[in-house]
PDB file of C-alpha atoms in Angstrom:
ATOM      1  CA  UNK E   5      37.225 -38.933 -17.086  1.00 56.00           C
ATOM      2  CA  UNK E   6      38.326 -41.699 -19.425  1.00 57.00           C
ATOM      3  CA  UNK E   7      36.005 -43.037 -22.123  1.00 57.00           C
ATOM      4  CA  UNK E   8      35.793 -46.381 -20.347  1.00 60.00           C
ATOM      5  CA  UNK E   9      34.597 -44.745 -17.098  1.00 70.00           C
ATOM      6  CA  UNK E  10      32.206 -42.489 -18.991  1.00 73.00           C
ATOM      7  CA  UNK E  11      30.705 -45.490 -20.813  1.00 83.00           C
ATOM      8  CA  UNK E  12      30.376 -47.419 -17.561  1.00 84.00           C
ATOM      9  CA  UNK E  13      28.720 -44.465 -15.842  1.00 88.00           C
ATOM     10  CA  UNK E  14      26.219 -44.152 -18.737  1.00 90.00           C
ATOM     11  CA  UNK E  15      25.457 -47.894 -18.452  1.00 90.00           C
ATOM     12  CA  UNK E  16      24.823 -47.632 -14.717  1.00 90.00           C
ATOM     13  CA  UNK E  17      22.577 -44.579 -15.121  1.00 92.00           C
ATOM     14  CA  UNK E  18      20.596 -46.379 -17.819  1.00 93.00           C
ATOM     15  CA  UNK E  19      20.193 -49.484 -15.618  1.00 92.00           C
ATOM     16  CA  UNK E  20      18.937 -47.373 -12.709  1.00 94.00           C
ATOM     17  CA  UNK E  21      16.413 -45.644 -14.990  1.00 95.00           C
ATOM     18  CA  UNK E  22      15.144 -49.030 -16.206  1.00 94.00           C
ATOM     19  CA  UNK E  23      14.848 -50.282 -12.624  1.00 94.00           C
ATOM     20  CA  UNK E  24      12.702 -47.285 -11.642  1.00 96.00           C
ATOM     21  CA  UNK E  25      10.491 -47.802 -14.694  1.00 96.00           C
ATOM     22  CA  UNK E  26      10.064 -51.503 -13.832  1.00 95.00           C
ATOM     23  CA  UNK E  27       8.830 -50.461 -10.379  1.00 95.00           C
ATOM     24  CA  UNK E  28       6.492 -47.744 -11.653  1.00 95.00           C
ATOM     25  CA  UNK E  29       6.145 -47.207 -15.416  1.00 96.00           C
ATOM     26  CA  UNK E  30       4.441 -43.835 -14.875  1.00 96.00           C
ATOM     27  CA  UNK E  31       7.533 -42.291 -13.246  1.00 96.00           C
ATOM     28  CA  UNK E  32      10.046 -40.124 -15.099  1.00 95.00           C
ATOM     29  CA  UNK E  33      13.589 -40.434 -13.716  1.00 96.00           C
ATOM     30  CA  UNK E  34      15.172 -36.978 -13.967  1.00 96.00           C
ATOM     31  CA  UNK E  35      18.433 -37.397 -12.026  1.00 97.00           C
ATOM     32  CA  UNK E  36      20.517 -40.453 -11.062  1.00 96.00           C
ATOM     33  CA  UNK E  37      23.356 -40.371  -8.520  1.00 96.00           C
ATOM     34  CA  UNK E  38      25.642 -43.421  -8.530  1.00 94.00           C
ATOM     35  CA  UNK E  39      27.518 -44.471  -5.411  1.00 92.00           C
ATOM     36  CA  UNK E  40      28.979 -47.363  -3.480  1.00 88.00           C
ATOM     37  CA  UNK E  41      28.482 -48.325   0.114  1.00 82.00           C
ATOM     38  CA  UNK E  42      29.427 -50.310   3.201  1.00 63.00           C
ATOM     39  CA  UNK E  43      33.200 -49.708   3.085  1.00 59.00           C
ATOM     40  CA  UNK E  44      35.388 -46.721   2.505  1.00 57.00           C
ATOM     41  CA  UNK E  45      36.661 -46.451  -1.079  1.00 54.00           C
ATOM     42  CA  UNK E  46      40.095 -45.788   0.344  1.00 57.00           C
ATOM     43  CA  UNK E  47      40.276 -49.443   1.380  1.00 55.00           C
ATOM     44  CA  UNK E  48      40.684 -50.256  -2.318  1.00 54.00           C
ATOM     45  CA  UNK E  49      43.958 -48.383  -2.336  1.00 55.00           C
ATOM     46  CA  UNK E  50      45.105 -49.395   1.124  1.00 57.00           C
ATOM     47  CA  UNK E  51      44.583 -53.145   0.813  1.00 55.00           C
ATOM     48  CA  UNK E  52      44.916 -53.418  -2.975  1.00 53.00           C
ATOM     49  CA  UNK E  53      42.092 -55.949  -2.971  1.00 51.00           C
ATOM     50  CA  UNK E  54      39.884 -54.238  -5.456  1.00 51.00           C
ATOM     51  CA  UNK E  55      38.100 -57.363  -6.651  1.00 49.00           C
ATOM     52  CA  UNK E  56      37.448 -58.676  -3.147  1.00 49.00           C
ATOM     53  CA  UNK E  57      36.108 -55.345  -1.951  1.00 49.00           C
ATOM     54  CA  UNK E  58      33.898 -55.002  -5.018  1.00 51.00           C
ATOM     55  CA  UNK E  59      32.324 -58.380  -4.309  1.00 52.00           C
ATOM     56  CA  UNK E  60      31.454 -57.380  -0.724  1.00 56.00           C
ATOM     57  CA  UNK E  61      30.182 -53.879  -1.433  1.00 70.00           C
ATOM     58  CA  UNK E  62      26.995 -52.744  -3.107  1.00 84.00           C
ATOM     59  CA  UNK E  63      26.233 -50.131  -5.694  1.00 89.00           C
ATOM     60  CA  UNK E  64      23.693 -47.493  -4.677  1.00 94.00           C
ATOM     61  CA  UNK E  65      21.504 -45.510  -7.046  1.00 95.00           C
ATOM     62  CA  UNK E  66      19.592 -42.421  -5.957  1.00 96.00           C
ATOM     63  CA  UNK E  67      16.938 -41.727  -8.564  1.00 96.00           C
ATOM     64  CA  UNK E  68      14.965 -38.479  -8.421  1.00 97.00           C
ATOM     65  CA  UNK E  69      11.684 -38.452 -10.344  1.00 96.00           C
ATOM     66  CA  UNK E  70       8.959 -35.820 -10.589  1.00 94.00           C
ATOM     67  CA  UNK E  71       7.205 -37.325  -7.548  1.00 95.00           C
ATOM     68  CA  UNK E  72       9.681 -39.388  -5.534  1.00 96.00           C
ATOM     69  CA  UNK E  73      13.228 -40.281  -4.603  1.00 97.00           C
ATOM     70  CA  UNK E  74      14.111 -43.961  -5.105  1.00 97.00           C
ATOM     71  CA  UNK E  75      17.023 -45.489  -3.176  1.00 96.00           C
ATOM     72  CA  UNK E  76      18.096 -48.634  -5.025  1.00 95.00           C
ATOM     73  CA  UNK E  77      20.853 -51.083  -4.190  1.00 93.00           C
ATOM     74  CA  UNK E  78      22.467 -53.678  -6.394  1.00 89.00           C
ATOM     75  CA  UNK E  79      25.603 -55.487  -7.403  1.00 81.00           C
ATOM     76  CA  UNK E  80      28.664 -53.327  -7.840  1.00 70.00           C
ATOM     77  CA  UNK E  81      30.202 -55.798 -10.287  1.00 71.00           C
ATOM     78  CA  UNK E  82      27.205 -56.211 -12.630  1.00 74.00           C
ATOM     79  CA  UNK E  83      25.604 -52.806 -12.106  1.00 73.00           C
ATOM     80  CA  UNK E  84      22.114 -54.238 -11.675  1.00 82.00           C
ATOM     81  CA  UNK E  85      19.784 -52.350  -9.346  1.00 85.00           C
ATOM     82  CA  UNK E  86      18.076 -55.306  -7.666  1.00 85.00           C
ATOM     83  CA  UNK E  87      16.696 -54.056  -4.363  1.00 92.00           C
ATOM     84  CA  UNK E  88      14.452 -51.103  -3.580  1.00 93.00           C
ATOM     85  CA  UNK E  89      15.587 -49.789  -0.220  1.00 93.00           C
ATOM     86  CA  UNK E  90      13.154 -46.868  -0.059  1.00 94.00           C
ATOM     87  CA  UNK E  91      10.745 -44.795  -2.090  1.00 95.00           C
ATOM     88  CA  UNK E  92      10.281 -41.392  -0.477  1.00 95.00           C
ATOM     89  CA  UNK E  93       7.826 -38.761  -1.747  1.00 95.00           C
ATOM     90  CA  UNK E  94       9.669 -35.668  -2.982  1.00 94.00           C
ATOM     91  CA  UNK E  95       7.983 -33.467  -0.330  1.00 93.00           C
ATOM     92  CA  UNK E  96       9.483 -35.639   2.447  1.00 92.00           C
ATOM     93  CA  UNK E  97      12.859 -36.253   0.803  1.00 92.00           C
ATOM     94  CA  UNK E  98      14.570 -33.396   2.665  1.00 89.00           C
ATOM     95  CA  UNK E  99      14.784 -35.587   5.765  1.00 91.00           C
ATOM     96  CA  UNK E 100      16.476 -38.357   3.771  1.00 94.00           C
ATOM     97  CA  UNK E 101      19.968 -36.836   3.943  1.00 95.00           C
ATOM     98  CA  UNK E 102      21.494 -37.054   7.409  1.00 94.00           C
ATOM     99  CA  UNK E 103      24.989 -35.789   6.643  1.00 94.00           C
ATOM    100  CA  UNK E 104      27.257 -34.926   3.706  1.00 96.00           C
ATOM    101  CA  UNK E 105      31.020 -34.832   3.599  1.00 95.00           C
ATOM    102  CA  UNK E 106      32.632 -33.525   0.446  1.00 94.00           C
ATOM    103  CA  UNK E 107      36.156 -34.578  -0.414  1.00 91.00           C
ATOM    104  CA  UNK E 108      38.633 -34.220  -3.252  1.00 89.00           C
ATOM    105  CA  UNK E 109      38.246 -37.746  -4.628  1.00 86.00           C
ATOM    106  CA  UNK E 110      35.220 -39.143  -2.767  1.00 90.00           C
ATOM    107  CA  UNK E 111      32.122 -37.609  -1.237  1.00 94.00           C
ATOM    108  CA  UNK E 112      30.169 -39.348   1.482  1.00 94.00           C
ATOM    109  CA  UNK E 113      26.451 -39.115   1.970  1.00 93.00           C
ATOM    110  CA  UNK E 114      24.645 -40.639   4.951  1.00 95.00           C
ATOM    111  CA  UNK E 115      20.968 -41.423   4.374  1.00 95.00           C
ATOM    112  CA  UNK E 116      18.177 -41.888   6.913  1.00 94.00           C
ATOM    113  CA  UNK E 117      15.850 -44.457   5.361  1.00 92.00           C
ATOM    114  CA  UNK E 118      12.337 -44.735   6.788  1.00 88.00           C
ATOM    115  CA  UNK E 119      12.414 -48.478   7.546  1.00 84.00           C
ATOM    116  CA  UNK E 120      16.021 -48.712   8.815  1.00 84.00           C
ATOM    117  CA  UNK E 121      17.258 -47.797  12.273  1.00 86.00           C
ATOM    118  CA  UNK E 122      20.770 -46.729  11.353  1.00 87.00           C
ATOM    119  CA  UNK E 123      22.081 -44.542   8.620  1.00 92.00           C
ATOM    120  CA  UNK E 124      23.226 -45.852   5.232  1.00 91.00           C
ATOM    121  CA  UNK E 125      26.597 -44.656   3.976  1.00 92.00           C
ATOM    122  CA  UNK E 126      26.873 -43.921   0.246  1.00 94.00           C
ATOM    123  CA  UNK E 127      30.257 -43.010  -1.253  1.00 92.00           C
ATOM    124  CA  UNK E 128      29.998 -40.895  -4.394  1.00 94.00           C
ATOM    125  CA  UNK E 129      32.962 -40.559  -6.717  1.00 90.00           C
ATOM    126  CA  UNK E 130      34.388 -37.281  -7.943  1.00 90.00           C
ATOM    127  CA  UNK E 131      33.000 -38.206 -11.398  1.00 89.00           C
ATOM    128  CA  UNK E 132      29.455 -38.130 -10.010  1.00 92.00           C
ATOM    129  CA  UNK E 133      29.921 -34.950  -7.967  1.00 93.00           C
ATOM    130  CA  UNK E 134      27.818 -32.751 -10.320  1.00 94.00           C
ATOM    131  CA  UNK E 135      24.882 -35.147  -9.944  1.00 96.00           C
ATOM    132  CA  UNK E 136      25.338 -35.199  -6.169  1.00 96.00           C
ATOM    133  CA  UNK E 137      25.297 -31.410  -6.033  1.00 96.00           C
ATOM    134  CA  UNK E 138      22.122 -31.319  -8.136  1.00 96.00           C
ATOM    135  CA  UNK E 139      20.545 -33.989  -5.895  1.00 96.00           C
ATOM    136  CA  UNK E 140      21.293 -32.026  -2.737  1.00 95.00           C
ATOM    137  CA  UNK E 141      19.995 -28.775  -4.299  1.00 94.00           C
ATOM    138  CA  UNK E 142      16.780 -30.529  -5.366  1.00 90.00           C
ATOM    139  CA  UNK E 143      16.050 -31.681  -1.815  1.00 86.00           C
TER     140      UNK E 143
END
């Protein structure tokens, strides 16, 4: 992974940690998984409209604490985690993951959120694969 991507990943993880602490200062974020959603990441390559696709997609942050799993959504361009989609107690978090598809470059995770009817698609990059594997093992 290039230094630029590593620095950006560290920034996004830090922002997600701060977002969780703004919601509940007593929580301790232990693991953050960074992803994108709504469209397939392969559209970036197919249409070559990276900027346009980034504007219309969201960044997703899955934060595991000692007590809960936070599903946060925010801007993909700024990296801010603005919206809390769900806070699921750790004991019930096993039902959060509906399906996982591992790939060479991208991994896809479908989440069942308590207040939503459909599933939410989260695309996780190869660079965040270790965190995804730890997230799935934790649940």
